XYZ file of C-alpha atoms in Angstrom:
730
model
C 16.927 26.982 -11.034
C 14.907 26.369 -7.969
C 15.681 23.919 -5.348
C 13.197 21.736 -4.218
C 12.795 22.485 -0.426
C 13.446 19.451 1.992
C 10.652 17.719 3.018
C 12.653 14.732 5.329
C 15.341 14.497 7.719
C 18.440 12.844 6.877
C 20.181 9.894 9.119
C 22.748 12.815 9.714
C 20.225 15.437 10.847
C 18.881 12.475 13.470
C 22.203 11.503 14.539
C 22.845 15.361 15.451
C 19.251 15.644 16.775
C 19.338 13.011 19.574
C 21.765 14.817 21.811
C 19.763 18.032 22.079
C 16.368 15.793 22.770
C 18.379 13.779 24.978
C 18.489 17.049 27.388
C 15.022 17.036 28.006
C 15.598 13.780 29.855
C 13.310 13.598 33.093
C 10.361 15.735 31.629
C 7.106 14.541 32.567
C 4.605 13.782 29.911
C 1.381 15.598 30.259
C -0.986 14.740 26.955
C -0.897 13.290 23.950
C -2.601 14.250 20.361
C -2.841 13.117 16.700
C -3.976 15.465 14.375
C -5.034 13.672 11.030
C -3.156 10.097 10.707
C 0.505 11.018 10.787
C 1.188 13.972 13.102
C 1.681 12.974 16.863
C 2.325 15.824 19.564
C 3.714 15.137 22.962
C 3.071 18.250 25.565
C 5.663 17.622 27.879
C 7.043 19.668 31.270
C 10.626 19.723 32.102
C 11.795 21.153 35.470
C 14.145 23.610 34.217
C 12.736 24.808 31.145
C 8.931 24.612 31.869
C 6.807 23.321 28.565
C 7.980 21.571 25.896
C 6.402 20.074 22.650
C 7.244 17.497 21.073
C 6.135 17.196 17.188
C 6.394 13.622 15.420
C 5.384 13.700 12.023
C 5.519 10.760 9.178
C 3.262 11.874 6.554
C 4.753 13.353 3.101
C 6.671 15.557 5.661
C 8.891 13.548 7.761
C 10.297 15.495 10.717
C 11.207 15.396 14.880
C 11.808 18.195 16.640
C 10.516 20.735 19.634
C 8.091 23.737 19.001
C 7.580 27.017 20.662
C 4.168 26.969 22.606
C 2.838 29.603 20.468
C 3.458 27.752 17.510
C 1.654 24.772 18.353
C -1.485 24.062 16.438
C -4.576 24.056 18.198
C -5.683 20.761 19.733
C -7.920 18.875 17.371
C -11.967 18.430 18.552
C -12.178 14.539 19.907
C -9.179 12.871 20.320
C -8.972 9.401 18.544
C -8.183 5.927 19.802
C -4.379 6.181 19.163
C -4.202 9.344 21.043
C -6.383 7.968 24.084
C -3.975 5.007 23.665
C -0.840 7.251 24.481
C -2.503 9.394 26.976
C -3.462 6.214 28.926
C 0.252 4.932 28.832
C 2.312 8.342 29.012
C 0.295 10.364 31.286
C 2.853 11.154 34.312
C 5.445 9.092 32.869
C 9.065 10.473 32.462
C 10.886 10.807 29.627
C 14.017 8.576 30.113
C 15.917 9.108 26.463
C 16.191 8.683 22.950
C 18.261 6.705 20.571
C 18.528 6.573 16.617
C 18.695 3.125 15.465
C 21.933 2.363 14.180
C 22.251 5.146 11.112
C 18.606 4.279 9.815
C 16.038 6.990 9.769
C 14.305 5.898 13.063
C 14.179 7.386 16.374
C 13.498 5.398 19.761
C 11.778 7.364 22.387
C 11.509 5.844 25.936
C 9.210 7.012 28.698
C 9.067 5.041 32.300
C 6.261 5.302 34.572
C 5.698 2.982 37.778
C 3.453 0.771 35.755
C 5.622 0.180 33.167
C 7.797 0.988 29.919
C 6.509 2.307 26.828
C 8.689 2.821 23.624
C 7.643 5.231 20.747
C 9.392 4.038 17.468
C 9.255 7.053 14.850
C 9.753 5.645 11.196
C 11.035 8.544 8.710
C 11.493 6.621 6.098
C 9.279 5.096 3.330
C 5.791 5.604 4.145
C 6.506 6.361 7.835
C 5.114 5.089 10.761
C 5.055 5.700 14.594
C 4.559 2.157 16.659
C 3.842 2.655 20.461
C 5.380 -0.778 21.907
C 5.997 -2.213 25.747
C 8.930 -2.764 27.120
C 9.576 -6.096 25.402
C 8.755 -4.316 21.943
C 5.460 -5.944 21.511
C 3.627 -3.560 19.486
C 0.604 -1.834 21.259
C -0.876 0.217 18.382
C 0.744 1.622 15.199
C -0.291 4.290 12.897
C 0.316 2.018 9.925
C 0.356 -1.711 9.748
C 3.044 -3.133 7.667
C 3.212 -6.619 6.201
C 6.544 -7.248 4.045
C 8.772 -10.339 3.514
C 11.128 -8.812 5.540
C 9.482 -7.470 8.392
C 5.957 -7.064 10.371
C 4.624 -4.268 12.489
C 1.294 -5.375 13.493
C -0.230 -4.686 17.254
C -0.021 -7.964 19.317
C 3.472 -8.926 17.132
C 7.047 -8.111 18.448
C 8.258 -4.931 16.561
C 10.844 -5.743 13.784
C 13.433 -3.168 13.207
C 14.611 -3.353 9.182
C 17.389 -5.050 8.372
C 20.835 -3.736 9.877
C 22.902 -1.851 7.545
C 26.466 -0.550 7.592
C 26.840 2.435 9.843
C 29.259 4.796 8.267
C 29.654 6.775 11.538
C 31.184 3.538 12.890
C 32.750 1.866 9.939
C 36.611 0.788 10.254
C 39.032 1.814 7.243
C 39.163 -1.415 6.337
C 35.308 -2.334 6.522
C 35.249 1.051 4.769
C 37.608 -0.076 1.969
C 35.504 -3.253 1.402
C 32.326 -1.649 0.822
C 33.728 0.641 -1.454
C 35.213 -2.202 -3.538
C 31.821 -3.776 -3.604
C 30.506 -1.279 -5.573
C 30.167 -1.214 -9.548
C 29.169 2.357 -9.590
C 30.845 6.108 -9.309
C 32.359 7.103 -5.683
C 29.156 9.707 -5.119
C 26.780 6.869 -5.115
C 28.671 4.597 -3.474
C 28.890 6.596 -0.684
C 25.164 7.430 -0.859
C 23.868 3.597 -1.080
C 26.869 1.624 -0.157
C 27.843 3.816 3.299
C 23.929 4.748 3.716
C 25.042 8.427 3.428
C 22.330 9.567 1.062
C 22.888 12.032 -2.100
C 23.336 15.300 -0.032
C 26.160 14.314 2.722
C 27.954 11.715 -0.354
C 28.425 14.815 -2.399
C 29.485 16.973 0.746
C 32.075 14.002 1.714
C 33.418 14.116 -1.840
C 33.596 18.131 -1.774
C 35.515 18.074 1.250
C 37.728 15.412 0.435
C 38.683 16.793 -3.203
C 37.296 14.081 -4.842
C 35.619 14.042 -8.403
C 32.061 12.840 -7.610
C 31.414 10.832 -10.887
C 34.930 9.245 -10.798
C 34.189 5.469 -11.434
C 35.289 3.276 -8.588
C 37.231 1.047 -10.391
C 39.568 3.907 -10.927
C 39.579 5.154 -7.349
C 42.323 4.080 -5.460
C 43.739 4.044 -2.003
C 44.474 7.647 -1.948
C 40.598 8.985 -2.436
C 39.639 6.164 0.060
C 41.797 7.428 2.621
C 40.813 11.220 1.981
C 36.976 10.451 2.060
C 37.514 8.034 5.123
C 39.553 11.251 7.032
C 36.245 13.616 5.927
C 33.975 10.623 7.151
C 35.839 10.636 10.444
C 35.818 14.078 10.761
C 32.026 14.105 10.348
C 31.365 11.234 12.775
C 33.880 13.298 15.212
C 31.557 16.590 14.953
C 28.195 14.553 15.716
C 29.448 12.807 18.744
C 30.994 16.226 20.432
C 27.654 17.836 19.528
C 30.036 20.086 17.472
C 26.943 21.780 15.579
C 26.224 24.880 13.879
C 22.500 24.791 12.598
C 21.624 26.736 9.770
C 18.517 27.403 7.773
C 19.328 27.760 4.204
C 17.454 30.172 1.466
C 17.040 30.800 -2.174
C 15.379 33.438 -4.289
C 15.967 36.388 -1.689
C 18.230 38.402 -4.319
C 20.881 38.020 -1.528
C 21.823 34.590 -1.808
C 25.389 33.759 -0.494
C 27.405 35.441 2.279
C 28.733 39.336 1.753
C 32.192 40.309 1.758
C 32.150 40.521 5.810
C 31.143 36.829 5.752
C 27.583 37.597 7.307
C 24.735 35.745 5.852
C 22.710 37.149 3.343
C 19.752 35.582 4.795
C 20.382 36.643 8.388
C 17.400 37.909 10.218
C 19.766 39.461 12.817
C 21.631 41.537 10.013
C 20.136 44.340 8.492
C 20.797 47.290 5.927
C 17.334 48.698 5.513
C 14.101 48.310 3.434
C 16.073 46.631 0.429
C 17.455 43.572 2.486
C 14.197 43.117 4.250
C 13.076 42.713 0.961
C 14.973 40.158 0.022
C 14.352 38.299 3.154
C 10.582 38.335 2.444
C 11.157 36.975 -0.857
C 13.512 34.180 0.018
C 12.314 30.756 0.542
C 13.464 27.878 2.972
C 15.226 24.906 0.844
C 17.212 23.077 3.457
C 18.399 22.961 7.393
C 21.710 21.603 8.311
C 23.301 20.816 11.441
C 26.783 22.778 10.292
C 27.847 24.404 7.224
C 27.905 22.597 4.370
C 30.046 23.542 1.448
C 27.603 22.190 -1.311
C 25.187 24.796 0.117
C 27.817 27.551 -0.593
C 26.079 30.424 -2.457
C 22.991 29.822 -0.639
C 21.632 32.514 2.008
C 21.510 31.111 5.294
C 20.398 32.296 8.818
C 22.220 30.688 12.173
C 20.730 29.073 15.153
C 21.745 28.457 18.528
C 20.215 24.971 18.633
C 19.479 22.302 15.835
C 15.882 22.008 17.219
C 15.215 25.610 16.998
C 16.630 25.761 13.444
C 14.397 22.868 12.506
C 11.183 24.817 14.237
C 11.879 27.833 12.070
C 12.557 25.703 8.799
C 9.401 23.714 9.132
C 7.551 26.649 10.019
C 8.608 28.853 7.094
C 8.160 26.104 4.847
C 4.319 26.220 5.756
C 4.254 29.512 4.814
C 6.189 29.299 1.859
C 3.549 26.539 0.800
C 0.702 28.957 1.712
C 1.834 31.205 -1.591
C 1.350 29.121 -4.706
C -2.089 28.088 -5.587
C -2.334 24.257 -5.320
C -5.194 24.453 -8.192
C -2.152 25.390 -10.586
C 0.085 22.610 -9.696
C -0.349 19.186 -11.246
C 0.064 16.280 -8.543
C 3.094 13.999 -9.172
C 1.173 11.089 -10.170
C 3.697 9.402 -11.682
C 5.806 9.382 -8.871
C 3.085 7.969 -6.841
C 1.895 5.494 -9.187
C 6.058 4.198 -9.351
C 6.071 3.946 -5.494
C 2.717 2.235 -5.243
C 3.811 -0.076 -8.075
C 7.175 -0.799 -5.930
C 4.957 -1.598 -2.696
C 3.317 -4.009 -5.076
C 6.523 -5.792 -6.054
C 7.773 -5.900 -2.554
C 4.449 -7.626 -1.957
C 4.532 -10.132 -4.381
C 8.066 -10.997 -3.118
C 6.764 -11.819 0.182
C 3.886 -13.663 -1.035
C 6.306 -15.905 -3.287
C 8.645 -16.194 -0.326
C 5.608 -17.408 2.087
C 4.689 -20.042 -0.431
C 8.160 -21.188 -0.996
C 8.515 -21.407 2.986
C 5.547 -23.209 3.487
C 6.031 -25.800 0.814
C 9.780 -26.570 2.383
C 7.757 -27.083 5.810
C 5.664 -29.239 4.144
C 8.056 -31.162 2.554
C 10.259 -31.702 5.357
C 7.232 -32.995 7.287
C 6.817 -35.461 4.356
C 10.460 -36.486 4.419
C 9.985 -37.908 7.829
C 7.014 -40.246 7.168
C 9.442 -41.161 3.859
C 12.184 -42.076 6.449
C 10.280 -43.250 9.320
C 11.996 -46.211 10.302
C 15.377 -44.248 9.845
C 13.995 -41.359 11.949
C 12.448 -43.227 14.829
C 15.655 -45.477 15.131
C 17.730 -42.315 15.588
C 15.473 -40.372 18.097
C 15.109 -43.724 20.283
C 18.620 -44.148 20.475
C 19.213 -40.234 21.724
C 16.287 -41.013 23.862
C 17.941 -44.291 25.191
C 21.120 -42.582 25.981
C 19.478 -39.772 27.894
C 17.853 -42.165 29.630
C 21.131 -44.094 30.853
C 22.478 -40.909 31.935
C 24.645 -39.809 28.919
C 25.451 -36.040 28.852
C 24.251 -34.090 25.790
C 27.984 -33.638 24.999
C 28.895 -37.336 24.558
C 25.770 -37.991 22.259
C 27.326 -36.753 19.291
C 30.347 -38.553 19.831
C 28.224 -41.754 20.619
C 26.121 -41.156 17.169
C 29.742 -40.994 15.025
C 31.099 -43.682 16.487
C 27.395 -45.926 15.698
C 28.130 -43.911 11.848
C 31.604 -45.294 11.663
C 29.898 -48.825 12.625
C 27.568 -48.632 10.159
C 24.503 -48.215 12.169
C 22.059 -47.001 9.823
C 19.919 -44.771 12.079
C 23.042 -42.483 12.382
C 23.597 -41.681 8.703
C 21.542 -38.809 8.451
C 22.603 -37.299 11.922
C 24.348 -33.797 11.501
C 23.893 -31.989 15.085
C 22.803 -31.969 18.139
C 21.919 -29.235 20.675
C 21.441 -30.090 24.461
C 20.249 -26.745 25.250
C 17.148 -26.905 23.138
C 17.214 -30.869 23.367
C 16.931 -31.291 19.269
C 18.998 -33.106 16.891
C 19.392 -32.031 13.481
C 19.357 -34.725 10.594
C 19.717 -34.351 6.862
C 17.435 -36.402 4.501
C 17.797 -36.147 1.116
C 19.939 -33.214 1.629
C 17.560 -30.977 3.695
C 18.591 -30.576 7.275
C 15.632 -30.926 9.613
C 15.874 -30.039 13.189
C 13.939 -32.215 15.492
C 12.574 -32.265 19.373
C 14.289 -35.364 20.641
C 11.442 -35.942 23.370
C 8.777 -35.793 20.595
C 7.968 -39.004 17.919
C 8.277 -38.749 14.362
C 4.206 -38.041 14.225
C 4.779 -34.804 16.624
C 7.525 -33.524 15.113
C 5.829 -33.573 11.612
C 2.899 -32.008 12.952
C 4.859 -29.556 14.281
C 5.848 -28.759 10.801
C 2.832 -28.626 9.343
C 1.533 -26.524 11.644
C 4.268 -24.189 11.016
C 3.416 -24.331 7.224
C 0.140 -23.566 7.939
C 0.854 -20.792 10.167
C 3.172 -19.217 7.166
C 0.028 -19.762 4.987
C -1.742 -17.651 6.982
C 1.079 -14.971 6.869
C 0.394 -15.331 2.958
C -3.484 -14.487 3.449
C -2.274 -10.970 5.156
C -0.102 -10.344 2.357
C -2.688 -11.086 0.104
C -5.039 -8.551 1.843
C -2.420 -5.700 1.908
C -1.505 -5.964 -2.035
C -5.111 -5.754 -2.920
C -5.615 -3.063 -0.517
C -2.544 -1.420 -2.555
C -3.874 -2.095 -5.837
C -7.042 -0.268 -5.183
C -4.997 2.619 -3.807
C -2.864 2.504 -7.401
C -6.133 2.300 -9.376
C -7.529 5.426 -7.761
C -4.417 7.240 -8.011
C -4.898 6.479 -11.968
C -8.344 7.244 -11.973
C -7.412 11.303 -10.449
C -4.599 11.215 -13.029
C -7.075 10.384 -15.711
C -9.698 13.163 -14.607
C -6.604 15.617 -14.382
C -5.693 15.189 -17.678
C -9.334 15.108 -19.111
C -9.490 18.546 -17.359
C -6.187 19.881 -18.210
C -7.207 23.053 -20.349
C -10.525 23.101 -19.691
C -11.045 24.830 -16.730
C -13.765 27.634 -17.913
C -16.042 28.330 -15.387
C -19.414 29.830 -15.996
C -19.935 32.177 -13.190
C -23.129 33.759 -14.370
C -25.645 33.707 -11.521
C -23.646 31.269 -9.098
C -22.963 33.205 -5.777
C -21.566 29.710 -4.000
C -18.131 29.432 -2.980
C -15.834 27.449 -4.066
C -14.919 25.713 -0.474
C -12.437 23.395 -2.558
C -10.620 25.502 -3.917
C -10.071 28.246 -0.830
C -6.286 28.131 0.050
C -7.638 28.981 3.871
C -11.205 27.423 5.173
C -12.188 29.399 8.352
C -12.788 27.282 10.974
C -16.311 27.325 12.540
C -17.115 24.643 15.083
C -20.698 24.116 17.268
C -20.666 20.698 19.358
C -24.531 19.748 19.547
C -25.750 17.443 22.215
C -26.671 14.722 20.008
C -23.180 14.409 18.586
C -22.530 11.500 20.886
C -24.992 9.429 19.523
C -25.243 8.634 15.938
C -26.796 11.298 13.819
C -28.216 13.151 10.816
C -30.514 15.754 9.431
C -32.646 14.631 6.669
C -32.606 16.407 3.336
C -36.052 18.240 4.859
C -33.657 19.284 8.248
C -35.358 16.938 10.586
C -33.213 15.497 13.040
C -32.372 11.548 13.213
C -30.693 9.864 16.131
C -29.436 6.404 16.681
C -28.169 4.655 19.468
C -24.712 3.445 19.387
C -25.420 0.675 22.469
C -27.842 -0.800 24.498
C -27.148 1.946 26.566
C -27.678 4.877 24.483
C -30.785 2.715 23.011
C -32.272 3.288 26.472
C -31.329 6.677 26.845
C -33.024 7.586 23.717
C -36.464 5.809 24.528
C -36.373 7.333 28.043
C -34.947 11.029 27.622
C -35.266 12.186 24.132
C -38.492 10.374 22.430
C -41.209 12.790 22.542
C -44.570 13.422 21.122
C -44.875 13.379 17.439
C -41.336 11.667 16.840
C -40.963 8.839 14.815
C -39.756 5.466 15.746
C -37.983 3.074 13.566
C -36.239 -0.224 14.237
C -34.787 -3.367 11.589
C -36.702 -6.556 11.886
C -33.154 -7.952 11.616
C -31.257 -8.477 15.151
C -28.767 -5.752 16.356
C -30.138 -2.621 14.899
C -30.076 0.911 16.532
C -33.122 2.903 17.942
C -33.571 5.332 15.377
C -35.760 8.451 16.682
C -36.843 10.845 13.777
C -37.435 14.147 15.622
C -40.524 16.219 14.739
C -39.126 18.694 17.190
C -35.973 19.700 18.879
C -35.758 19.105 22.522
C -35.767 22.985 22.932
C -39.365 23.405 21.501
C -42.609 22.219 22.260
C -43.530 18.894 21.205
C -45.963 18.722 18.851
C -48.092 15.353 17.381
C -49.704 17.997 14.526
C -46.279 17.958 12.256
C -46.317 16.255 9.091
C -43.235 14.774 8.473
C -42.647 14.308 5.037
C -42.002 10.624 3.381
C -38.570 11.436 2.152
C -37.416 12.071 5.648
C -38.947 8.735 6.824
C -37.380 7.086 3.876
C -34.046 8.336 4.737
C -34.474 7.593 8.424
C -35.423 3.976 7.253
C -31.771 3.532 5.398
C -29.839 5.078 8.204
C -31.938 2.709 10.273
C -31.110 -0.800 8.621
C -27.504 0.804 7.348
C -26.283 0.597 10.763
C -27.822 -2.976 11.608
C -26.495 -6.297 11.454
C -27.769 -6.146 7.561
C -24.663 -4.087 6.773
C -22.215 -6.510 8.730
C -23.556 -9.269 7.310
C -22.701 -7.819 3.832
C -26.259 -7.765 2.629
C -27.623 -4.595 0.653
C -31.310 -4.120 1.947
C -33.215 -5.079 4.847
C -36.919 -4.601 6.246
C -37.781 -1.500 8.547
C -40.880 -0.639 10.582
C -42.021 2.576 11.710
C -44.261 3.122 14.634
C -45.342 6.684 16.131
C -43.666 7.618 19.569
C -46.857 6.961 22.002
C -46.656 3.006 20.414
C -43.236 2.586 22.553
C -42.987 1.481 25.968
C -40.434 0.506 28.626
C -42.691 -1.300 30.631
C -43.157 -5.161 29.240
C -46.376 -6.994 29.243
C -47.004 -9.574 32.037
C -44.879 -12.385 31.522
C -42.887 -10.258 28.918
C -39.095 -9.400 29.691
C -37.090 -6.630 28.010
C -33.452 -6.437 27.635
C -31.477 -3.468 28.493
C -31.927 -1.528 25.427
C -34.949 -2.879 24.469
C -38.664 -1.950 24.374
C -42.213 -2.906 23.747
C -44.301 -1.702 20.803
C -48.170 -1.721 21.038
C -50.437 -1.488 17.932
C -49.951 -1.787 14.193
C -46.296 -1.214 12.595
C -45.808 0.261 9.324
C -42.898 -1.614 6.937
C -40.618 -0.615 4.627
C -39.485 -3.747 2.994
C -36.221 -3.824 1.144
C -35.171 -0.547 2.220
C -31.443 -0.486 0.631
C -28.690 0.315 2.490
C -26.585 3.491 1.831
C -23.848 5.719 3.586
C -21.857 9.148 2.792
C -19.584 10.832 4.676
C -18.776 14.008 3.706
C -17.172 17.413 5.272
C -19.394 20.384 5.797
C -18.679 24.062 5.721
C -21.318 26.018 6.581
C -22.916 26.866 8.827
C -20.528 24.924 10.636
C -16.866 23.080 9.524
C -17.294 19.537 10.357
C -17.848 15.760 9.396
C -21.092 14.315 8.380
C -22.418 11.153 7.648
C -25.550 9.374 6.735
C -28.004 8.496 3.904
C -26.377 9.736 0.451
C -29.360 11.728 -0.438
C -29.396 13.583 2.668
C -25.482 14.173 3.129
C -24.764 15.111 -0.531
C -26.726 18.479 -0.297
C -25.136 19.350 3.236
C -21.702 19.102 2.164
C -19.218 20.217 -0.422
C -17.810 17.001 -1.078
C -18.928 13.236 0.065
C -17.942 9.905 -0.302
C -20.091 6.838 -0.704
C -19.447 3.279 1.016
C -21.219 -0.040 0.650
C -20.700 -3.070 2.230
C -17.118 -4.396 1.700
C -14.020 -6.159 3.405
C -12.375 -3.483 4.857
C -12.170 -2.959 8.701
C -14.157 0.362 9.820
C -10.638 1.755 10.697
C -9.133 0.953 7.463
C -12.101 2.184 5.684
C -12.006 5.742 7.463
C -8.255 6.407 7.018
C -8.808 5.834 3.191
C -11.352 8.226 3.251
C -9.784 10.960 5.566
C -6.910 10.655 2.896
C -9.194 11.401 0.158
C -10.776 14.208 1.701
C -7.446 15.790 2.249
C -6.804 15.370 -0.924
C -9.933 17.082 -2.326
C -9.131 20.584 -0.373
C -6.519 22.521 -1.751
C -6.369 23.614 2.266
C -4.976 20.369 3.591
C -4.683 21.785 7.236
C -8.507 22.471 7.275
C -9.277 18.693 6.730
C -6.852 17.773 9.489
C -8.142 20.409 12.327
C -11.691 19.481 11.954
C -11.657 15.880 11.042
C -9.675 12.549 11.841
C -9.929 8.647 11.026
C -11.481 8.242 14.393
C -14.394 10.848 13.911
C -14.909 9.606 10.209
C -15.196 6.008 11.904
C -18.212 7.001 14.088
C -20.057 7.632 10.798
C -19.175 4.428 9.211
C -21.480 1.164 9.980
C -20.399 -1.617 12.150
C -18.579 -4.356 9.694
C -16.577 -4.060 6.779
C -16.755 -1.342 4.131
C -15.814 -0.609 0.379
C -15.558 3.052 -0.825
C -17.879 3.614 -4.167
C -16.088 5.373 -6.988
C -17.485 8.690 -8.015
């Protein structure tokens, strides 16, 4: 039975890894790169070892390790915003060190520069994330935003680590016993969950200790506990002392297991002719560990000097192994994806319920203050009066206790005094309420109402997040239904069809040729005419002054805030001509382009008016008494109006003659790409919509690495209109 290859590093892996990564302390950061939306690469220089390449991947595959320079993927074309932010903060910074957060699958990398410290927190669990914070853990940016009841990770907020869990490497013998006793399942599941070892190392500890894995916890005694705890201590000692023997485990080579001389069957350093080399060729990697495991007895293994080296080799060969099967023959695990999204929805619904309860509790406290106004006012006045008389905070509690004994009503609800914070806590109708002594009843109540409002606003963010998740779930269910509808109906009529099926290609060749106009908004019409639009006032100015020629058409919306749109009759390298008759279809597409990237889209409207003029009607010279703002222009003569021009934008992948992302009116883009996604005005911010499109495009290609090489969410965002968008179902 084939073993499923490991895709994510364990907590034990990370504990073993931090020591090796720490040896690069003092290395300087040269550059940062982002591939797709889940792979960060940091290029550094170590004064003893030269170039260091650190890879941080947090997508379906979750890993952290260094890579040999010759195995580094080619740099993506245009660096996205996240990569530029990293470069701005890290260029020339010193690598200070790395730590594992408790025993969780979280690594914190620290970099220091004269102008400040940067922390990169890599989350290798759940959906995965990379958060960049300052010295005080304020989030500068993150690959994913997190809004859950238990924690929040959003730019501008303080980074919140997950709730603390038991660290089995430092737990005392007594605490270990308590954790085991608190379980209601068997031994191996208790070690995996209560002690946070995970499945593999929970089984390994049982095997090493000679304890039956399925032994019910109620039947386990002190002898079993003692043996398992000793093995836990030995594991912790090996990790602390870096007593590692890294191995890459293989399966399916025909020589699994160790030979009689103790050599690994898959060790490339020993050979027995062509037969053994053939065995190695047929074998595929299934795991990588910092030391040999009894649980892997029977698997072939390759030894490595460092765990970093073993991780590099494992994930490199995992990519090679993944290229072998035809992805079209593999049904995605829709059920697991659906279950995962449903779990997220359950968590988000729990968060929303929690926000409701918290907000209601704060409002009830405020209302209780008004209901007991006199009592609360007397108590606050008593405390303020005592403070004015010079009574120390430490004695005020005693004074109030005395007053309570004497039957003073204002002392009845008293609970505690905190001199450091200047507060008094009272209990009204069973609810403890903390008040600022210097404020009156009204100000304290207002503070509670404000807190309730703040919590309610957090609920709004959670509602938006749960809607996103529900839409993602609906999309997965749609793809599942399509897959099942197509299952068994894969006959293709190839007669007369010479086109390549680029989506099904296992390896799509990269052919890039960046053009001068790609820094503007642009597209080519279905008649192959170039259309260019300005992204801002500076580019509008440049288009009119530098690129507008005789024969060109200029389009603009009646709505304020639209780009200058130039429909080129010729390329700059060709002679200008006013004799070229531009087809109406191209004019209509240029008009749709103009209205889609104007304020019409941003306002959530679906159509707007556009006018068209010839190039010689456009002037940068104002009439007497007129004033032209930067990016503005004057129109002389009659205009042709295209009323109620509908908005419409599609983004797709072009494979020939060049491989690149393109975007523009759907009627134009559809004929130039192998796959497209249409959008309409909606509520998803530009960056969020771009991420959704990127992920969808990546899933449509059998060669997922192809989309990662030529596209990124930032590149896709360049083709999206300003304002909110929504993906249309195809």
